[in-house]
Structure formats: C-alpha cells, structure tokens
Coordinates of C-alpha atoms in Angstrom, one line a residue:
M149 CA 0.1 -0.1 0.0
K150 CA 3.0 2.5 0.8
K151 CA 4.7 1.5 -2.7
M152 CA 1.5 2.8 -4.4
D153 CA 1.4 5.5 -2.3
Q154 CA 4.8 6.6 -3.2
K155 CA 4.4 5.7 -6.7
A156 CA 1.2 7.8 -7.3
K157 CA 3.4 10.9 -5.6
K158 CA 5.8 10.7 -8.1
K159 CA 3.3 10.3 -11.2
K160 CA 2.2 13.7 -12.5
L161 CA -1.5 14.2 -12.6
S162 CA -3.1 15.4 -16.1
P163 CA -6.3 16.2 -17.4
S164 CA -8.4 13.4 -19.3
A165 CA -7.5 12.9 -22.9
K166 CA -11.1 13.8 -23.4
G167 CA -10.8 16.7 -21.6
T168 CA -8.0 17.9 -23.6
K169 CA -9.8 17.1 -26.7
N170 CA -13.0 19.0 -25.8
F171 CA -11.1 22.1 -24.9
K172 CA -8.6 21.9 -28.2
K173 CA -10.9 24.1 -30.1
M174 CA -11.1 26.8 -27.3
S175 CA -7.2 26.7 -26.9
Q176 CA -7.1 27.5 -30.8
L177 CA -9.2 30.2 -30.6
L178 CA -7.3 32.0 -27.9
N179 CA -3.8 31.4 -29.3
A180 CA -5.0 33.1 -32.4
K181 CA -3.4 36.7 -33.1
N182 CA -7.0 38.5 -33.4
F183 CA -10.5 37.7 -31.8
S184 CA -13.4 39.9 -31.0
Q185 CA -13.5 41.5 -27.9
K186 CA -17.6 41.4 -26.4
T187 CA -19.1 44.0 -23.8
E188 CA -22.5 43.9 -22.8
T189 CA -23.7 47.1 -21.5
P190 CA -27.1 47.5 -19.5
V191 CA -29.7 49.9 -21.8
V192 CA -30.7 51.8 -18.2
L193 CA -27.0 53.1 -18.2
V194 CA -27.7 54.4 -21.9
V195 CA -30.7 56.1 -20.8
C196 CA -29.3 57.5 -18.0
R197 CA -26.7 58.8 -20.5
E198 CA -29.6 60.4 -22.4
F199 CA -31.3 61.8 -19.6
L200 CA -27.6 64.0 -18.2
D201 CA -27.4 64.8 -22.1
I202 CA -30.7 66.4 -21.7
L203 CA -30.4 68.0 -18.6
G204 CA -27.5 69.9 -20.1
F205 CA -25.1 67.9 -17.3
D206 CA -21.7 68.6 -19.1
D207 CA -22.2 72.2 -19.7
I208 CA -22.7 72.9 -15.8
I209 CA -20.5 71.1 -14.6
N210 CA -17.3 71.7 -16.9
D211 CA -17.8 75.5 -17.0
N212 CA -18.7 76.0 -13.1
V213 CA -15.6 73.4 -12.0
R214 CA -11.7 74.8 -11.8
W215 CA -10.0 72.4 -14.4
D216 CA -7.3 72.5 -17.1
K217 CA -8.2 70.8 -20.1
D218 CA -4.3 70.1 -21.0
Q219 CA -4.0 68.3 -17.4
W220 CA -6.7 66.4 -17.2
A221 CA -7.3 63.3 -19.5
V222 CA -11.3 63.2 -18.8
S223 CA -13.4 66.0 -18.5
P224 CA -14.7 66.6 -14.7
A225 CA -18.6 65.9 -16.1
T226 CA -17.4 62.5 -17.6
L227 CA -15.7 61.9 -14.2
A228 CA -18.7 62.8 -12.5
R229 CA -21.0 60.5 -14.9
S230 CA -19.4 57.6 -13.7
I231 CA -20.1 58.1 -9.8
I232 CA -23.8 59.1 -11.0
L233 CA -24.5 55.8 -13.0
T234 CA -22.8 53.3 -10.4
P235 CA -26.1 53.5 -8.2
F236 CA -27.5 51.6 -11.7
L237 CA -24.8 48.9 -12.0
R238 CA -25.7 46.7 -9.3
D239 CA -29.1 46.4 -7.4
D240 CA -27.4 44.3 -4.0
K241 CA -24.8 46.8 -2.5
R242 CA -23.1 50.1 -2.7
C243 CA -19.9 50.7 -5.1
P244 CA -17.5 52.8 -3.5
L245 CA -15.2 55.2 -5.3
Y246 CA -11.9 53.0 -5.6
R247 CA -13.9 50.1 -7.1
I248 CA -15.8 52.4 -9.6
E249 CA -12.9 51.6 -12.0
E250 CA -13.3 47.7 -11.7
A251 CA -17.3 48.0 -12.1
L252 CA -16.9 49.5 -15.6
E253 CA -15.3 46.3 -16.8
G254 CA -17.3 44.9 -19.9
L255 CA -19.0 47.7 -20.3
D256 CA -18.8 50.0 -23.6
L257 CA -17.0 52.9 -22.4
K258 CA -17.5 54.8 -25.6
L259 CA -21.1 53.9 -25.7
L260 CA -21.2 55.3 -22.0
F261 CA -19.0 58.4 -21.9
G262 CA -18.1 59.4 -26.1
G263 CA -14.6 58.8 -26.2
N264 CA -11.6 56.4 -26.2
Y265 CA -11.7 56.4 -22.3
L266 CA -9.7 53.4 -20.4
R267 CA -11.0 51.7 -17.0
S268 CA -7.7 53.1 -15.6
D269 CA -9.1 56.9 -16.3
F270 CA -11.9 56.2 -13.6
N271 CA -9.3 55.2 -11.1
D272 CA -10.1 56.5 -7.3
D273 CA -7.2 59.2 -7.4
H274 CA -9.1 61.0 -10.4
L275 CA -12.8 60.6 -8.8
A276 CA -11.0 61.9 -5.5
K277 CA -9.6 65.3 -7.4
L278 CA -13.1 65.5 -9.0
L279 CA -15.1 65.7 -5.4
D280 CA -12.4 68.6 -4.5
R281 CA -13.1 70.6 -7.2
I282 CA -17.0 70.2 -7.3
A283 CA -17.1 71.1 -3.2
E284 CA -15.0 74.1 -4.2
A285 CA -17.3 75.5 -7.1
G286 CA -20.5 74.6 -4.6
S287 CA -22.2 71.5 -4.6
T288 CA -25.5 72.6 -3.8
G289 CA -26.0 75.2 -6.5
L290 CA -24.6 72.9 -9.2
F291 CA -27.6 70.7 -7.9
S292 CA -29.8 73.2 -8.4
R293 CA -29.3 74.6 -11.3
I294 CA -28.9 70.9 -12.9
A295 CA -32.2 70.1 -11.3
A296 CA -34.0 73.6 -12.8
N297 CA -33.2 72.1 -16.4
S298 CA -35.8 69.3 -15.6
Y299 CA -39.2 71.1 -16.5
V300 CA -37.5 72.9 -19.7
N301 CA -36.0 70.3 -21.1
F302 CA -38.2 67.6 -20.6
K303 CA -41.2 69.4 -20.9
I304 CA -42.5 68.7 -17.7
P305 CA -45.6 71.5 -16.0
V306 CA -43.8 73.5 -13.3
S307 CA -45.4 72.8 -9.9
H308 CA -45.9 75.6 -7.1
I309 CA -46.1 73.0 -4.3
V310 CA -42.7 72.3 -2.6
H311 CA -42.4 69.3 0.1
A312 CA -39.4 69.6 2.5
D313 CA -37.9 67.2 5.0
T314 CA -34.2 66.0 6.0
T315 CA -32.4 62.4 6.7
S316 CA -29.6 61.2 8.4
H317 CA -26.7 59.0 6.9
V318 CA -24.6 57.1 9.2
F319 CA -20.6 57.8 8.7
Y320 CA -18.1 55.2 9.7
G321 CA -14.6 56.7 10.1
E322 CA -13.1 59.3 12.7
C323 CA -13.2 62.4 10.6
E324 CA -10.6 63.9 13.0
V325 CA -10.6 67.3 11.2
C326 CA -14.2 68.1 12.2
E327 CA -12.5 68.6 15.6
Q328 CA -10.1 70.5 15.4
E329 CA -9.9 73.9 16.6
G330 CA -11.4 76.8 14.1
Y331 CA -12.9 74.1 11.6
E332 CA -16.0 76.2 10.2
G333 CA -16.8 73.4 7.2
L334 CA -19.3 70.5 7.3
N335 CA -19.4 68.9 10.8
V336 CA -19.5 65.0 11.0
T337 CA -20.6 64.5 14.5
H338 CA -23.4 62.9 16.6
G339 CA -27.0 63.8 16.4
H340 CA -30.6 62.6 16.2
S341 CA -30.1 58.9 14.3
K342 CA -33.0 58.4 11.9
D343 CA -31.6 55.5 10.9
K344 CA -31.3 54.5 14.9
H345 CA -27.4 54.2 15.1
P346 CA -26.7 56.9 17.8
E347 CA -23.7 55.3 18.7
L348 CA -22.1 56.1 15.2
K349 CA -21.5 59.8 13.7
Q350 CA -23.7 60.7 10.8
V351 CA -24.7 64.1 8.7
M352 CA -27.8 65.4 7.4
T353 CA -29.3 66.3 4.2
G354 CA -32.1 68.3 3.3
M355 CA -33.8 68.0 0.4
L356 CA -36.7 70.2 -1.5
T357 CA -39.0 68.3 -4.0
D358 CA -41.8 69.5 -6.0
E359 CA -45.3 67.5 -6.2
Y360 CA -44.2 65.3 -8.3
G361 CA -41.2 64.3 -5.9
I362 CA -38.5 65.4 -8.3
P363 CA -35.9 66.9 -6.4
V364 CA -35.0 70.6 -6.8
Y365 CA -32.4 71.7 -3.9
E366 CA -30.3 69.5 -1.6
Q367 CA -27.9 70.3 1.1
T368 CA -25.6 68.4 3.2
L369 CA -25.8 69.2 6.9
D370 CA -24.0 68.8 10.0
G371 CA -24.7 65.6 11.7
N372 CA -26.7 67.5 14.9
T373 CA -28.8 69.6 12.4
A374 CA -32.5 69.9 13.4
D375 CA -35.3 69.6 11.5
S376 CA -36.9 73.1 12.7
T377 CA -33.4 74.7 12.3
W378 CA -33.0 73.3 8.4
F379 CA -36.7 74.3 7.6
K380 CA -35.9 78.1 8.5
S381 CA -32.9 77.8 6.1
A382 CA -34.7 76.5 3.2
I383 CA -38.0 79.3 3.7
Q384 CA -35.0 81.5 3.4
Y385 CA -33.4 80.1 0.1
L386 CA -37.1 79.9 -1.5
Q387 CA -37.8 83.7 -0.6
G388 CA -34.6 84.8 -1.6
L389 CA -35.1 82.6 -4.9
F390 CA -38.7 83.7 -6.1
G391 CA -38.8 87.4 -4.5
D392 CA -42.2 88.6 -4.4
G393 CA -43.6 85.6 -5.9
C394 CA -42.8 83.3 -3.1
S395 CA -46.7 83.8 -2.2
G396 CA -47.7 81.8 -5.0
Y397 CA -45.3 78.8 -4.0
T398 CA -46.9 76.2 -1.0
F399 CA -44.6 74.7 1.7
I400 CA -45.3 71.7 3.4
A401 CA -43.4 70.0 5.4
D402 CA -43.7 67.8 8.8
S403 CA -44.6 69.3 12.2
K404 CA -41.0 70.3 13.2
L405 CA -41.7 73.5 11.0
V406 CA -44.2 74.7 13.3
N407 CA -43.2 77.1 15.8
K408 CA -42.8 80.4 16.8
K409 CA -39.3 81.3 15.0
N410 CA -40.4 79.7 12.1
I411 CA -43.8 81.8 11.9
E412 CA -42.0 84.6 12.2
V413 CA -39.9 83.9 9.1
I414 CA -42.9 83.3 7.2
Y415 CA -44.3 86.0 7.4
G416 CA -41.1 88.1 7.6
D417 CA -42.0 88.6 3.9
K418 CA -45.0 91.2 2.8
D419 CA -46.4 88.5 0.7
P420 CA -45.9 85.3 3.1
I421 CA -45.0 81.9 1.4
R422 CA -48.0 79.8 1.9
F423 CA -47.8 76.5 4.0
I424 CA -49.0 73.1 5.2
S425 CA -48.1 71.1 8.4
R426 CA -49.3 68.8 10.7
C427 CA -49.7 71.1 14.0
P428 CA -47.7 69.4 16.9
S429 CA -49.2 68.5 20.2
N430 CA -47.0 71.3 22.0
F431 CA -47.7 74.1 20.0
N432 CA -49.2 77.4 21.4
S433 CA -50.8 75.9 24.1
K434 CA -51.5 72.8 22.9
T435 CA -54.1 74.3 20.2
A436 CA -54.2 70.8 18.3
E437 CA -55.4 69.0 21.1
K438 CA -58.1 72.3 21.8
A439 CA -59.0 71.9 18.3
I440 CA -59.8 68.3 18.6
K441 CA -62.0 68.4 21.7
Q442 CA -63.7 71.1 20.0
A443 CA -64.5 68.9 16.8
Y444 CA -65.7 66.0 18.5
L445 CA -67.9 68.9 20.8
L446 CA -69.7 70.1 17.7
N447 CA -69.4 66.7 15.7
D448 CA -70.1 68.6 12.6
W449 CA -67.6 66.2 10.3
E450 CA -67.8 67.0 6.6
D451 CA -67.7 64.0 4.7
I452 CA -64.4 64.4 2.5
G453 CA -64.2 60.8 1.4
I454 CA -61.0 59.0 0.1
C455 CA -57.6 61.2 0.0
C456 CA -55.0 59.2 -1.5
E457 CA -53.9 59.4 -5.0
D458 CA -55.4 55.9 -5.8
E459 CA -58.8 56.3 -5.0
K460 CA -60.0 52.9 -6.2
S461 CA -57.4 51.1 -3.4
K462 CA -59.3 48.9 -1.6
R463 CA -56.8 49.7 1.7
A464 CA -57.7 53.4 1.4
A465 CA -59.0 55.1 4.1
R466 CA -62.1 57.6 4.0
Y467 CA -62.0 60.8 5.9
D468 CA -64.1 63.4 7.6
A469 CA -62.8 66.8 8.5
Q470 CA -63.7 70.0 10.1
G471 CA -62.1 73.6 9.9
F472 CA -61.4 76.3 12.5
V473 CA -59.8 79.9 12.0
K474 CA -57.8 80.9 14.8
T475 CA -55.2 83.9 15.8
I476 CA -51.8 83.1 16.6
Y477 CA -49.0 85.0 16.8
K478 CA -50.9 87.9 15.5
N479 CA -51.9 86.2 12.3
E480 CA -54.9 83.9 11.3
F481 CA -54.3 80.4 10.4
R482 CA -56.9 77.5 9.5
L483 CA -56.9 74.6 11.5
V484 CA -58.3 71.2 10.0
V485 CA -59.5 68.4 12.1
V486 CA -58.8 65.1 10.2
K487 CA -60.5 61.7 11.0
G488 CA -59.7 58.9 9.6
D489 CA -62.0 55.6 9.7
D490 CA -59.0 53.4 10.3
A491 CA -58.8 53.5 13.7
E492 CA -60.6 50.7 15.2
S493 CA -57.7 48.7 14.1
K494 CA -54.9 50.7 15.6
V495 CA -57.0 51.0 19.0
K496 CA -57.5 47.1 19.3
K497 CA -53.7 46.8 18.7
S498 CA -53.0 49.4 21.4
I499 CA -55.5 47.4 23.5
E500 CA -54.0 44.3 23.3
K501 CA -50.8 45.4 23.7
E502 CA -51.1 47.6 26.9
K503 CA -53.3 44.7 28.3
Q504 CA -50.6 42.1 27.9
A505 CA -47.9 44.8 29.2
I506 CA -49.7 45.2 32.5
V507 CA -50.4 41.5 32.9
D508 CA -46.2 40.9 32.3
D509 CA -45.7 44.0 34.7
V510 CA -48.0 42.5 37.6
K511 CA -46.0 39.2 36.9
K512 CA -42.6 40.9 37.4
S513 CA -43.6 43.8 40.1
F514 CA -45.2 41.1 42.8
K515 CA -43.3 37.9 41.7
E516 CA -42.5 37.7 45.3
P517 CA -44.6 37.7 48.4
F518 CA -44.6 40.3 51.1
S519 CA -43.7 39.8 54.7
C520 CA -46.4 42.1 55.9
E521 CA -49.7 43.5 54.6
P522 CA -49.1 47.5 54.7
D523 CA -45.9 46.7 52.5
A524 CA -48.1 44.8 49.8
E525 CA -50.7 48.0 50.2
K526 CA -47.7 50.2 49.5
E527 CA -46.6 48.7 46.4
I528 CA -50.2 48.1 44.7
G529 CA -50.4 52.2 45.3
A530 CA -47.2 52.5 43.3
F531 CA -48.3 50.1 40.9
L532 CA -51.6 52.1 40.2
K533 CA -49.9 55.3 40.3
K534 CA -47.5 54.0 37.4
H535 CA -50.5 53.4 35.3
K536 CA -53.0 55.7 36.3
N537 CA -53.1 56.8 32.6
S538 CA -53.7 53.0 31.3
L539 CA -56.8 52.1 29.0
F540 CA -57.8 49.8 31.8
D541 CA -59.2 49.7 35.3
I542 CA -56.8 47.7 37.5
K543 CA -58.4 45.7 40.5
L544 CA -55.1 44.1 42.7
S545 CA -56.4 42.6 45.9
V546 CA -54.0 41.3 48.7
E547 CA -54.3 37.4 49.8
K548 CA -52.7 36.3 52.9
V549 CA -51.0 32.8 52.8
V550 CA -50.5 30.8 56.0
T551 CA -47.6 28.3 56.1
E552 CA -46.5 25.8 59.1
K553 CA -42.8 25.7 59.3
R554 CA -42.0 22.4 61.4
S555 CA -38.7 21.3 62.8
R556 CA -36.7 18.5 60.6
G557 CA -36.5 15.3 61.6
R558 CA -38.9 13.0 63.5
P559 CA -40.9 14.8 66.2
S560 CA -39.4 14.2 69.7
K561 CA -41.2 14.6 73.4
G562 CA -41.7 18.0 74.3
Q563 CA -40.9 19.3 70.5
K564 CA -41.9 22.9 70.2
P565 CA -45.2 23.7 68.4
P566 CA -44.8 24.1 64.3
T567 CA -43.6 28.3 63.5
I568 CA -46.4 30.2 62.0
I569 CA -45.6 32.0 59.1
E570 CA -47.8 34.4 57.4
K571 CA -47.1 35.9 53.8
F572 CA -49.0 38.6 51.9
V573 CA -49.4 37.7 47.8
V574 CA -50.7 40.2 45.6
K575 CA -53.5 39.1 42.9
L576 CA -54.7 40.7 39.7
D577 CA -58.5 40.5 40.2
K578 CA -60.2 42.8 37.5
L579 CA -58.4 44.0 34.2
A580 CA -61.2 46.1 32.3
E581 CA -61.5 48.5 29.7
N582 CA -61.7 52.3 31.1
E583 CA -64.9 53.6 28.2
K584 CA -63.6 57.1 28.5
R585 CA -59.7 56.3 28.3
V586 CA -60.4 53.8 25.3
E587 CA -62.3 57.1 23.5
E588 CA -59.9 59.6 23.9
C589 CA -57.5 56.9 22.4
K590 CA -59.3 55.9 19.3
Q591 CA -60.0 60.1 19.0
D592 CA -56.1 60.5 19.2
K593 CA -55.7 57.3 16.8
E594 CA -58.3 58.5 14.4
S595 CA -57.5 62.2 14.2
F596 CA -55.1 65.0 13.5
V597 CA -54.8 68.3 12.8
L598 CA -53.4 70.5 9.9
I599 CA -52.7 74.1 10.3
T600 CA -52.5 76.3 7.3
N601 CA -52.6 79.9 6.2
I602 CA -53.9 78.9 3.0
P603 CA -57.8 80.8 2.5
V604 CA -60.7 78.4 2.4
D605 CA -61.9 80.1 -0.8
E606 CA -58.7 79.0 -2.4
E607 CA -58.4 75.5 -1.1
N608 CA -61.1 73.2 0.6
N609 CA -60.0 70.8 3.8
K610 CA -59.9 67.9 1.5
Q611 CA -57.5 69.7 -1.0
I612 CA -55.6 70.4 2.2
L613 CA -55.3 67.0 3.6
Q614 CA -54.2 65.8 -0.3
D615 CA -51.3 68.4 -0.5
Y616 CA -50.0 67.6 3.1
K617 CA -50.4 63.5 2.1
K618 CA -48.1 64.1 -1.1
Q619 CA -45.5 64.4 1.7
R620 CA -44.9 60.7 0.7
V621 CA -43.2 61.4 -2.0
I622 CA -40.2 63.2 -0.5
E623 CA -39.7 60.3 2.1
T624 CA -39.5 57.9 -0.7
N625 CA -36.8 59.9 -2.1
F626 CA -35.0 59.0 1.3
E627 CA -35.9 55.8 0.9
E628 CA -34.1 55.2 -2.7
L629 CA -31.5 57.4 -1.6
K630 CA -30.6 55.4 1.6
K631 CA -30.6 52.3 -0.3
P632 CA -27.3 50.3 -0.3
T633 CA -26.5 51.3 -3.9
M634 CA -26.9 54.6 -3.2
V635 CA -25.5 56.6 0.4
S636 CA -26.7 54.1 2.9
T637 CA -23.1 54.7 4.9
I638 CA -20.2 56.8 4.1
F639 CA -16.7 56.2 4.3
L640 CA -15.2 59.3 3.0
E641 CA -12.9 60.8 5.4
K642 CA -12.9 64.5 4.1
P643 CA -16.4 66.5 4.6
E644 CA -16.3 68.4 1.6
R645 CA -15.8 65.4 -0.5
I646 CA -19.0 64.0 1.3
E647 CA -20.6 67.1 0.3
A648 CA -19.6 66.7 -3.2
L649 CA -20.7 62.7 -3.4
M650 CA -24.0 63.6 -2.0
M651 CA -24.8 65.8 -4.8
L652 CA -23.8 63.6 -7.4
L653 CA -25.8 60.8 -5.7
H654 CA -28.6 63.2 -5.9
V655 CA -28.4 63.5 -9.4
S656 CA -28.3 59.7 -9.7
L657 CA -31.8 59.9 -7.5
L658 CA -32.8 62.8 -10.0
I659 CA -33.0 60.3 -12.8
R660 CA -34.6 58.0 -11.2
V661 CA -37.3 60.1 -10.3
L662 CA -37.8 61.8 -13.9
M663 CA -38.1 58.3 -15.4
R664 CA -41.0 57.7 -12.9
V665 CA -42.6 60.7 -13.5
I666 CA -42.3 60.7 -17.0
T667 CA -43.3 57.5 -17.4
R668 CA -46.6 58.2 -15.5
M669 CA -47.5 61.4 -17.3
N670 CA -47.1 59.3 -20.9
L671 CA -48.9 56.5 -19.5
K672 CA -52.1 58.9 -18.9
N673 CA -52.2 59.4 -22.9
E674 CA -52.4 55.8 -23.7
S675 CA -55.8 54.8 -24.5
E676 CA -55.1 51.7 -22.2
P677 CA -52.1 50.2 -20.3
P678 CA -49.7 48.5 -22.1
L679 CA -49.0 44.7 -21.6
I680 CA -45.3 45.0 -21.0
D681 CA -45.0 44.6 -17.2
F682 CA -43.7 40.8 -15.8
A683 CA -45.9 38.1 -17.2
G684 CA -47.5 40.3 -19.7
R685 CA -49.3 42.3 -16.8
P686 CA -50.4 45.9 -17.8
L687 CA -48.0 48.5 -16.7
M688 CA -49.8 51.1 -14.4
N689 CA -48.4 53.7 -12.0
P690 CA -44.6 52.1 -12.2
T691 CA -42.3 52.7 -9.2
A692 CA -38.8 53.5 -10.5
D693 CA -37.7 50.2 -9.0
K694 CA -40.2 48.7 -11.2
L695 CA -38.7 50.7 -14.2
L696 CA -35.2 49.5 -13.4
R697 CA -36.1 46.0 -12.8
L698 CA -37.7 46.0 -16.7
F699 CA -34.9 47.5 -18.2
S700 CA -32.6 44.9 -16.6
L701 CA -33.7 42.5 -18.9
H702 CA -32.1 43.9 -22.0
S703 CA -28.4 45.1 -22.9
V704 CA -26.4 46.4 -25.9
V705 CA -24.0 44.3 -26.9
T706 CA -21.0 45.6 -28.7
V707 CA -18.3 43.4 -30.7
G708 CA -16.2 45.9 -32.8
D709 CA -17.9 48.9 -33.8
E710 CA -21.3 46.7 -34.0
H711 CA -24.0 47.7 -31.5
I712 CA -26.7 44.6 -31.2
I713 CA -30.0 45.0 -28.7
Y714 CA -29.9 41.6 -26.6
S715 CA -32.9 40.9 -25.0
K716 CA -33.3 38.1 -22.0
S717 CA -37.0 38.1 -22.2
G718 CA -37.1 38.0 -25.8
K719 CA -39.4 40.9 -26.6
A720 CA -37.7 44.0 -27.8
D721 CA -41.2 45.3 -28.6
H722 CA -41.6 46.0 -24.6
L723 CA -38.0 47.6 -24.6
R724 CA -39.5 49.7 -27.4
K725 CA -42.4 50.9 -25.6
L726 CA -40.5 51.1 -22.6
L727 CA -38.3 54.0 -24.1
E728 CA -41.5 55.7 -25.8
L729 CA -43.0 56.0 -22.3
L730 CA -39.5 57.6 -21.7
G731 CA -39.8 60.0 -24.7
L732 CA -36.8 58.5 -26.0
H733 CA -37.9 56.7 -28.9
S734 CA -40.2 57.2 -32.1
E735 CA -41.4 54.9 -34.7
T736 CA -39.3 57.5 -37.3
G737 CA -36.4 57.6 -34.7

C-alpha cells in the first residue's frame, strides 16, 4: 500500500484525454492573434446617459468646476457621470469610489462616455480630485442648476408645491478634521439618528421636491442639525429665490416646521409663502388638542371621502374633517381637524398590547410575596400610580397565605409547636377597559390637526389634506437615497468630499425620479395600459424600481463597432415601448 502511494506521488497528474480534446478548439481560438472582444452594457445606463445629456449636465459641470483641459485626461463631467451611473450598475450593494474602475469592466465606455477612455481613467485618485473641485465650486448650487433644467428640457409642468424634509446618513470613520480648533466646514458628528444608530457619527441631508417628487434642492448638513432649523433656512432660500412671487408657492413639511421662530420667518415677507403642516401637540398651549376636543364636541364633520392618489384602492381610508380659524402670533391660521376611519384596528392593537404589558408588569412587580400587608398595599399604590393613565381599570388584591414551619426529623417528646408564617401575595383581580380613556385613545388614533395659512376659498379641507399627504413623495426619495446602492453609509474622510458625493448621488436620484414621473405622465395618454409588465401584466403607475427591473432584461452588446440589442425576455417590443414612455423612442427615430 505504501509503495502504491509513493508511485502516485511521483506520477504527474494531467487532464483526461477526453477533456483535452473538448477544449482543443477553445485553445486554438485563444491562441489566435486576433479575436473579437464583446462588451455588454445595460440599456438603463444608456438611458441615464441620455437623461444627463438632456439635462445639460456636462456644460453645467465643466463650466463651473475649475480644471485644466491640458492636465485632465478626462473632463470633470465625464468623471462625475461614472459616479452617477454606479447606483444603476448593481442592485445588491454600494459601489465605493475605489471600485468604480472595477465596476466599469465589461462595459462599452465609448457608448457611455463618448470617448476612447480606459477603465484606469476612472481611478479613485481622479475621482477624489473631482470631488474636491465640485465642493470648491459649490455642490448645492450646481445641483439646483441641473435640477432646474428638468422642467424646460423634459417639458414637465412647473409645480408650485414644495415638499421639505431631512434625513440622516451613518458615517464610518473618525473624520478628525471636524474636531480641530477653528474648523468651520461640514461637521460630521453625533446627532438624532433617523437610522437608529445613535452610537455612530452622521451627516444630515435636507431636500426640497415638487409635488411629483422631483428634487429641486439638496444640502448636506451637520450631523446634529435640527429639522426645525433647516426648515427655517429652506424657507429663507425660497424667499430669496422667488422674491415677490414666493406667495404663489406652498411649502409643505412635517410638524417640526411649526414653531414661533419659523412662523416669524414665514411672515417676514409682505406676501408670505403659503404652508401646510401637521400641528404639533405642544404648539401654542396645545392648540391641536383643543381643536380636536372642539371638533368632537360640535360633531359637525364633513365627509371628504378618500384622499389618496389611488382612490380605487381597497385599502384606502375615508376621512371626515372640520375646519376652524384661529389667530396665533397676530396672524390668522386655519386648523383642519381630520378624522380617519381606520382607527378601529389601531385602537384594538393598542388595547391588546397594553393589556399584555400590564399582565407582564404584575408578574414582574409582585413576583415575590410580602412579609406584611402594609408593604403589599404600598407597592399596589405605586403600581396603580404608574399605570394611572392606562386604558384599563386595574384592581389588585392582597391575599394572606399561612404556612407552618416544622423542625426537621422525627418529632420528639416536648417538641416546640410549628412556627406559623404569614406571607401576603398580590393578585390581579380585574382588568377592565376604561371606556372614557379608550374613547380618548380612539380619538387620538383616528384624528390629527393640519395647520395652514391658505384661505378656505382657495383650497377646501379635502385639498389641504391631499396636498399634505403628497409629502410621501419626499419620504420615498429618502428611501431610494438610503438604499445600499446609493448612500446607506459613508466612508469618505474629507467632509467636503462627502458634500460633493451627496450632490452627485442626488443627481442619480433625480434621474430615477424623472424616469418614474415621465413614464407615469405618458401612461395617462395611453388609451389603455400597455401589457409590458412582468408576466404580461398591464403597466400601471410603475415605481422607479419597477422600471429598473424591466430595463434589466435588456442590454447593448458591442462587438467591434457593431451594436446589438440583447433581450433576455426576447421581447424587444417591450423595450421599444418603455423607451417610448420615457420619450426616448419614436417610430421614425
């Protein structure tokens, strides 16, 4: 056996004759001096390239960023395009700067960037230099110019509604420059984390969008910036941008907008900007709570029906409303109390959750018996005080438990009588719903108050609610922006590069939103929805993700100077229709 093992070691292993024969032809092809090289480029990247062209992206970047044509092998706009395209390259995780060069492998760079570029032209050193120059030129201003071209160049109706909100982005690293004395740039620091990572440093971003969700303004903010503070600066930005025409726009934001300082800014102009927000519970001596009580007392509700975009949805809630006028800080406001019909399930869940919490707390608080009844009663008092605002009436009782303690072993003559031990056990006797508190809970769950300065003869209660509910568009944008492919986390150590990167990723977001908006607008002109969704279903109100998944079935194959459309589904007519809906294809084109 040992001799056979030694022979096996000396013998050189080689592929089987059959395997060599099978690969002989491939080897001949590989040894040939000339063989064709094929690239496969996702169609969606070509679409993004076209959108950037329509936006006039190159002129805005190249005309405003400092660069030397003799020193730069690739223009700033072309380098910037490589960053903007990366979120469309992969749907599993983010592609960091140092891997963009790697991510471009197998793509037709001439098709995407219009020149004879090499992947090495897009290395991280060049991209880092680009970010420095974009930050120097002013990231926020550059984005606003790019976004402004959306309306004219894509022929999108101008919206007079502006939605505002902020979000946080987790930062991994130290960013020591922010801690240096005298530093005045972007502060990467701890703050209120909307990502639920308070232990990590972060930056914030503020965004303004129109009613369609098209981002028109973005700003990267210090990690500890409060929403209310940024809303104030956003209003001031709009006042400076629109001037006397500011009163023709409606500013919509969440309840952090409503405070005395921001109201003063809104009414700082002769013709104040119109606004809609949710009235916070602590604003102006609990104005919202008083309005809700008044509404339920009057019980003069107006049925305003379904107020969501898709009124045919089975899950759509119906609403009632009552309006009041109140003078606050010397200005007249409308308070719109809104009541939804979807509170029953919310209240039921709250009742079940609180009931279980009380039962668990009884077990925990009275796990051990008490030595005397006064101690037990004292703890019961503390427990009831803790749950005084509960939805339940709680009744606890004290039960005396008597046990005998005898000596160990067999009883002897003259043995002492057993010791009597008294313990006091607390038991839960009754847990009944408090009707008054349950009703108050129902009112709290089903109703809220909107505050606005728009006169009732310009917008009725239903229109006010519909405008406010469109705030969802900016929340959707943040969900897109914070996906792994975009900017779920930040690793750059220079704060100014973070600002520049965030601007370019907002351009990526802008393209995604424009694809959705344009497609939906053009679908409304169709006599019936085209059957180009998956499994031959009709395409109706597609999200950006849906469009990207549909485009992922198609690519451009380049062999030499020839381009061929390759479709995994074999349905090129679907691609033709998608491009048509985006305004990028016509029968004559």
